[in-house]
Coordinates of N, CA, C and O in Angstrom, one line a residue:
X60 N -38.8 -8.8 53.3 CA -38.2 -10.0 53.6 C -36.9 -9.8 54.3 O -35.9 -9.4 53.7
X61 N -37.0 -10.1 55.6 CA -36.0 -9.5 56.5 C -34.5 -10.5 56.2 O -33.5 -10.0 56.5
X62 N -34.4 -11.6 55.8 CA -33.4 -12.6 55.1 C -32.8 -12.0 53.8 O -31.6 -11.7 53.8
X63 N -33.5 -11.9 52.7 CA -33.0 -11.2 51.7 C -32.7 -9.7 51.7 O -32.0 -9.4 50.8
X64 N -33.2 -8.8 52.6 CA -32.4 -8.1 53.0 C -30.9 -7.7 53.5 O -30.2 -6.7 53.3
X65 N -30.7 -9.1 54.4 CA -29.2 -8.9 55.4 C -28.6 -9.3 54.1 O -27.7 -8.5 53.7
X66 N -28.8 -10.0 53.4 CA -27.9 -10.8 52.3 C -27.7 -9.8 50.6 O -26.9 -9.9 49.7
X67 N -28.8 -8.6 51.1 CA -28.7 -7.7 49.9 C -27.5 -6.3 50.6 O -26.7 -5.7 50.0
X68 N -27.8 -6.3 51.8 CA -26.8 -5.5 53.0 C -25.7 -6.1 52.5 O -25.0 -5.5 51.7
X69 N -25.3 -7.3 53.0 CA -24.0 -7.4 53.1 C -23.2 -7.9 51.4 O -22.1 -8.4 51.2
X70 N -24.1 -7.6 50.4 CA -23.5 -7.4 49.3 C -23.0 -6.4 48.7 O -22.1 -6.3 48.0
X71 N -24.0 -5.2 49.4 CA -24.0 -3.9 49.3 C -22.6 -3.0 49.8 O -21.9 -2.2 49.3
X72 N -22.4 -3.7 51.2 CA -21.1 -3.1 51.6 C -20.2 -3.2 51.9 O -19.5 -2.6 52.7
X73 N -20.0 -4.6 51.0 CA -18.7 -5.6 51.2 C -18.4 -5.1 49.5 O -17.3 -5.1 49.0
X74 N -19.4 -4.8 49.0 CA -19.1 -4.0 47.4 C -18.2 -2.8 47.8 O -17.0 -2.8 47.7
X75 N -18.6 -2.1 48.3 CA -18.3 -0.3 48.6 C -17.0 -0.6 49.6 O -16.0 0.1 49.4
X76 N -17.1 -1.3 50.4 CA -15.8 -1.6 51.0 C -14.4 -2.0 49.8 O -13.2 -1.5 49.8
X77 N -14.7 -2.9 49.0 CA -13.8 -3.4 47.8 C -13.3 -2.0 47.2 O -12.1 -1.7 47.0
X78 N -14.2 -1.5 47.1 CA -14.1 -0.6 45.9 C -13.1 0.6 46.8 O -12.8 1.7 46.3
X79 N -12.9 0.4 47.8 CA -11.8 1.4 48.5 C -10.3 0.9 48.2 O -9.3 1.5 48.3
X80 N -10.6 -0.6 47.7 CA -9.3 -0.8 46.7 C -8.0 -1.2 47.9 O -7.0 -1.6 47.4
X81 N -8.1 -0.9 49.4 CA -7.3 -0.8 50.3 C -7.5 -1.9 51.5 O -8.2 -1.8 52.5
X82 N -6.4 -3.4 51.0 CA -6.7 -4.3 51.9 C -6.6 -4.4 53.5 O -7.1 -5.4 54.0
X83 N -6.0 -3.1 54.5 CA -6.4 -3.3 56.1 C -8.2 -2.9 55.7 O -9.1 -3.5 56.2
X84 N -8.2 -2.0 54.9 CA -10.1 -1.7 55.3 C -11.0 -2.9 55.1 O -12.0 -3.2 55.7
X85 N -10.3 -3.5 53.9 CA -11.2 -4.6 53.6 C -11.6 -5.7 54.6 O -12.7 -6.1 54.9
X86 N -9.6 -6.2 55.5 CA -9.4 -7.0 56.3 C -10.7 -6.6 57.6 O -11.6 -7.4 57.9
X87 N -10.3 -5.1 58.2 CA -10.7 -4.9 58.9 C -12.5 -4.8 59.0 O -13.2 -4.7 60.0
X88 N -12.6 -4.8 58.0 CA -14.5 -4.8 57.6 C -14.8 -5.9 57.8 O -15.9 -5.9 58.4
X89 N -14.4 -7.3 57.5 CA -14.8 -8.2 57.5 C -14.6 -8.8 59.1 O -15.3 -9.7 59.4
X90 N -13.6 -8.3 59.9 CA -14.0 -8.7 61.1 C -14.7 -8.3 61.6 O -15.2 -9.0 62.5
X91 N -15.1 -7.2 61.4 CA -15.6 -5.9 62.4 C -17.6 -7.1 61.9 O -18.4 -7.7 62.7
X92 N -17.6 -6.9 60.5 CA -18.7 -7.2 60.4 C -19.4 -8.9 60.6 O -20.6 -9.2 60.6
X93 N -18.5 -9.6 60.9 CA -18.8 -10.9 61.3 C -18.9 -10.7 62.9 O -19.4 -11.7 63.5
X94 N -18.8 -10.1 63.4 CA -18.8 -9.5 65.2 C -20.3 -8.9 65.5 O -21.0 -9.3 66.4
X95 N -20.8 -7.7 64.3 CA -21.7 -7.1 64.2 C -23.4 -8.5 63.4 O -24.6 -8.4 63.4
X96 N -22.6 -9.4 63.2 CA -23.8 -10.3 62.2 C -24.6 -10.6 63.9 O -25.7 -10.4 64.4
X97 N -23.2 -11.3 64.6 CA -23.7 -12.0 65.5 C -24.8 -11.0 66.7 O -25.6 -11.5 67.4
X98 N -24.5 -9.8 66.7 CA -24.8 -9.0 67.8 C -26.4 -8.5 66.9 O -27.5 -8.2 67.4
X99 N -26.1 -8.7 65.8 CA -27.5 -7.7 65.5 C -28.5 -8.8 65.1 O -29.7 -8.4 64.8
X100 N -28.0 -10.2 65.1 CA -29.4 -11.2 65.1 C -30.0 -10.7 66.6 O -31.1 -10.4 66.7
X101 N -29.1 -10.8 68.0 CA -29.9 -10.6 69.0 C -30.5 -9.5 69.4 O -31.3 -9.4 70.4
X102 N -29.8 -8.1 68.2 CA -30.9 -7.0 68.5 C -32.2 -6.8 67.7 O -33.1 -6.1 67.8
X103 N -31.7 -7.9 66.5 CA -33.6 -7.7 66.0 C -34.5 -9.1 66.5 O -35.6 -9.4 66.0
X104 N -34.0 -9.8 67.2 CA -35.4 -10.7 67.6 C -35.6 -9.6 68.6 O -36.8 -9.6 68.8
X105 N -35.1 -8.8 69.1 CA -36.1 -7.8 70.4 C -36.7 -6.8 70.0 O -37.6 -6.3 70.7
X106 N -36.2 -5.9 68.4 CA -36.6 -5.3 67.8 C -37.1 -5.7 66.4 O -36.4 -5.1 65.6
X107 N -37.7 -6.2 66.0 CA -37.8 -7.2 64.7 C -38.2 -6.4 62.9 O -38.0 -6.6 61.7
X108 N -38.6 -5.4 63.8 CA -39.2 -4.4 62.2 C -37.8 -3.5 62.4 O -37.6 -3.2 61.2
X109 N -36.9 -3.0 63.0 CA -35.7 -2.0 63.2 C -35.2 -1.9 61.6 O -35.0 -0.9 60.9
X110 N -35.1 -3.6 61.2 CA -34.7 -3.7 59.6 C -35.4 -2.3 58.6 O -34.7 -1.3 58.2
X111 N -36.2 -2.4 58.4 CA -37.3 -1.3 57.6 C -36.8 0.0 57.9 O -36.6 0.7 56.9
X112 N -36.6 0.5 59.3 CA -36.2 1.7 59.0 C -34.5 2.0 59.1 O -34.0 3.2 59.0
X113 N -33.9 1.0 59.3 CA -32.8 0.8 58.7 C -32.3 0.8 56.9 O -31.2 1.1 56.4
X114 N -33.5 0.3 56.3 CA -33.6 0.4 55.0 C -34.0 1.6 54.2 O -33.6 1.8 53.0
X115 N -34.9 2.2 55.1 CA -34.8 3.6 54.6 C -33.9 4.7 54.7 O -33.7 5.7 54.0
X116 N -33.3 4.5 55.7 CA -32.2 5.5 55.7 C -31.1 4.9 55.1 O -30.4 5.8 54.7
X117 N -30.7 3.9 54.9 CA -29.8 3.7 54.3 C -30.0 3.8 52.5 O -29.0 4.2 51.9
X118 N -31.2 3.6 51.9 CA -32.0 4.1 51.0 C -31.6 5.6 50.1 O -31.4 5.9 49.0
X119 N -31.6 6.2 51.3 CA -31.4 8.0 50.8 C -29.7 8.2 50.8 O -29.0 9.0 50.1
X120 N -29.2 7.3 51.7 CA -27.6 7.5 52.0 C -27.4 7.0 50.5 O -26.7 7.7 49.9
X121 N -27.9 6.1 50.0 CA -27.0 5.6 48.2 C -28.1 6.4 47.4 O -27.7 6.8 46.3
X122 N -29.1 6.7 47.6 CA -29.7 8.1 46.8 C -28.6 9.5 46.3 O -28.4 10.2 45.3
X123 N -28.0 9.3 48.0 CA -26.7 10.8 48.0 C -26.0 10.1 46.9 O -26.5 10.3 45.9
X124 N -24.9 9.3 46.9 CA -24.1 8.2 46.7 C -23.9 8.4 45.5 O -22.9 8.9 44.9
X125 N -25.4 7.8 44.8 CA -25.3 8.2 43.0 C -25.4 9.4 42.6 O -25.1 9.8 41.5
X126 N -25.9 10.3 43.7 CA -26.4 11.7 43.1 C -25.1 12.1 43.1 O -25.0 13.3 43.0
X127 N -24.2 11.5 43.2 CA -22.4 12.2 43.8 C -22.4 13.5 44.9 O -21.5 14.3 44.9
X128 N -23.5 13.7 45.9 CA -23.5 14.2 46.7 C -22.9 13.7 48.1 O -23.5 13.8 49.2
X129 N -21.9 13.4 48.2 CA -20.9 12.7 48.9 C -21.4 13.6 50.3 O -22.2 13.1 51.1
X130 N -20.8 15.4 50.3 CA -21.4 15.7 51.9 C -22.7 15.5 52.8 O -22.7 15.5 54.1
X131 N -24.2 15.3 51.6 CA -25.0 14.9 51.7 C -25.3 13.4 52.7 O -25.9 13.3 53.8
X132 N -24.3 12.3 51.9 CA -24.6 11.1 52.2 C -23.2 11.1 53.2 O -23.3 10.1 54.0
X133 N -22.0 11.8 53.6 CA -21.5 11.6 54.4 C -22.6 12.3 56.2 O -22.5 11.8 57.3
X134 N -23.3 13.2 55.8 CA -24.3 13.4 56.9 C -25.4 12.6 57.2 O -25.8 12.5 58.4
X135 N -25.8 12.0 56.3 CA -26.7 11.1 56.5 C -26.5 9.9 57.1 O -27.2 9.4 58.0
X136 N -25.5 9.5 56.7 CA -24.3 8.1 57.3 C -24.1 8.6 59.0 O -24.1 7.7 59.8
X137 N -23.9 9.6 59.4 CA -23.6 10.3 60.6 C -25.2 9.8 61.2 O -25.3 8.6 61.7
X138 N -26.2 10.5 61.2 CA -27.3 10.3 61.6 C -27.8 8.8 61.6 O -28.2 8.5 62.7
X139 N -27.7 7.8 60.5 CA -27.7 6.5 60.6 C -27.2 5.6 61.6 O -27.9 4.8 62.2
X140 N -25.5 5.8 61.8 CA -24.7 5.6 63.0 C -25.5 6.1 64.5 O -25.5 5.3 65.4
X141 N -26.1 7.2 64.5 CA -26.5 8.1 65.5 C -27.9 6.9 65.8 O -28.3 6.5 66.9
X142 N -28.4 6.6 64.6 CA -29.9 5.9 64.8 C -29.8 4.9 65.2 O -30.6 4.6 66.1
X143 N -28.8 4.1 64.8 CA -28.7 2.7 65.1 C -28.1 2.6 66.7 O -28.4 1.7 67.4
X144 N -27.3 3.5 67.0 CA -26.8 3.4 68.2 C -27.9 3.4 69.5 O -28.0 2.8 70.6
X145 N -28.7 4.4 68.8 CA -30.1 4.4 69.8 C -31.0 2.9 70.2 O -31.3 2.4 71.2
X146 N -31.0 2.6 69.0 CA -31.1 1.3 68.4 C -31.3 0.0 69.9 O -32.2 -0.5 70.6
X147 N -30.1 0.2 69.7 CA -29.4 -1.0 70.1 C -28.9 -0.5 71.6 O -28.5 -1.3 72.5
X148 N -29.0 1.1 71.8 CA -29.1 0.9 73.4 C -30.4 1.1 74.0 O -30.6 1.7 75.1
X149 N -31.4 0.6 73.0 CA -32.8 0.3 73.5 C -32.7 -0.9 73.6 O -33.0 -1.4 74.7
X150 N -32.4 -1.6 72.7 CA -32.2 -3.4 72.6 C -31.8 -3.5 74.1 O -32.5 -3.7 75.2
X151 N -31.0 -3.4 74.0 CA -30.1 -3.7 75.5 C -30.5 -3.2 76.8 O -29.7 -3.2 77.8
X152 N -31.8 -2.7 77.0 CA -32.2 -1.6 78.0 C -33.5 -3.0 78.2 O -33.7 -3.5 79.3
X153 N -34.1 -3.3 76.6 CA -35.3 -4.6 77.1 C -34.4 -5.8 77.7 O -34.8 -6.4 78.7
X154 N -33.1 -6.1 77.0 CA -32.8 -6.9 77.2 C -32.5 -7.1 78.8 O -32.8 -8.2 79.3
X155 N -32.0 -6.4 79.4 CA -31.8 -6.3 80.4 C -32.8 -6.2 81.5 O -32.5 -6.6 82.6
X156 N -34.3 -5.6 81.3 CA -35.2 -5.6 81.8 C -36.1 -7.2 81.7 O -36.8 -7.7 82.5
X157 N -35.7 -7.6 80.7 CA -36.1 -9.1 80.7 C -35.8 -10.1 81.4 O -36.5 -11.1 81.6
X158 N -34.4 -9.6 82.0 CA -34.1 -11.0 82.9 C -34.5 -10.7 84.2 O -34.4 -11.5 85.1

């Protein structure tokens, strides 16, 4: 359920964000990620399942997380960033072939 998802996402890392206890990151997360809501509804109507394997990698990154394998899940988070960027400069490669 791609709805309950975004809403379990953004509970997930507006938690972990808190918990850095440090209000510019907080401030700054919450802009950054009200910028990102809007941009990534228009990259999953072009990519619509992207969610799922979004979820799995993010999955194994809080796998590291509790395992207290921090260099683990700080590599993982690297690769995730890496994925999603691909992501979204495919989004934008259809999108642009669309018009």
């Amino acid at each position: 359920d791609r709805e309950n998802y975004f809403m379990t996402e953004k509970k997930l890392w507006t938690t972990l964000i808190a918990m850095a206890g440090n209000s510019y990151i907080i401030s700054t997360y919450g802009n950054i990620y009200t910028m990102l809501e809007n941009f990534r509804a228009s990259i999953f109507k072009l990519t619509p399942d992207s969610y799922l394997f979004n979820l799995r990698e993010r999955t194994v990154i809080i796998d590291a997380l509790l395992e207290g394998n921090i260099d683990e899940a700080c590599r993982l988070t690297k690769l995730h960033i890496q994925h999603a960027a691909q992501i979204i400069r495919e989004a934008m490669e259809q999108k642009q072939k669309a018009k």
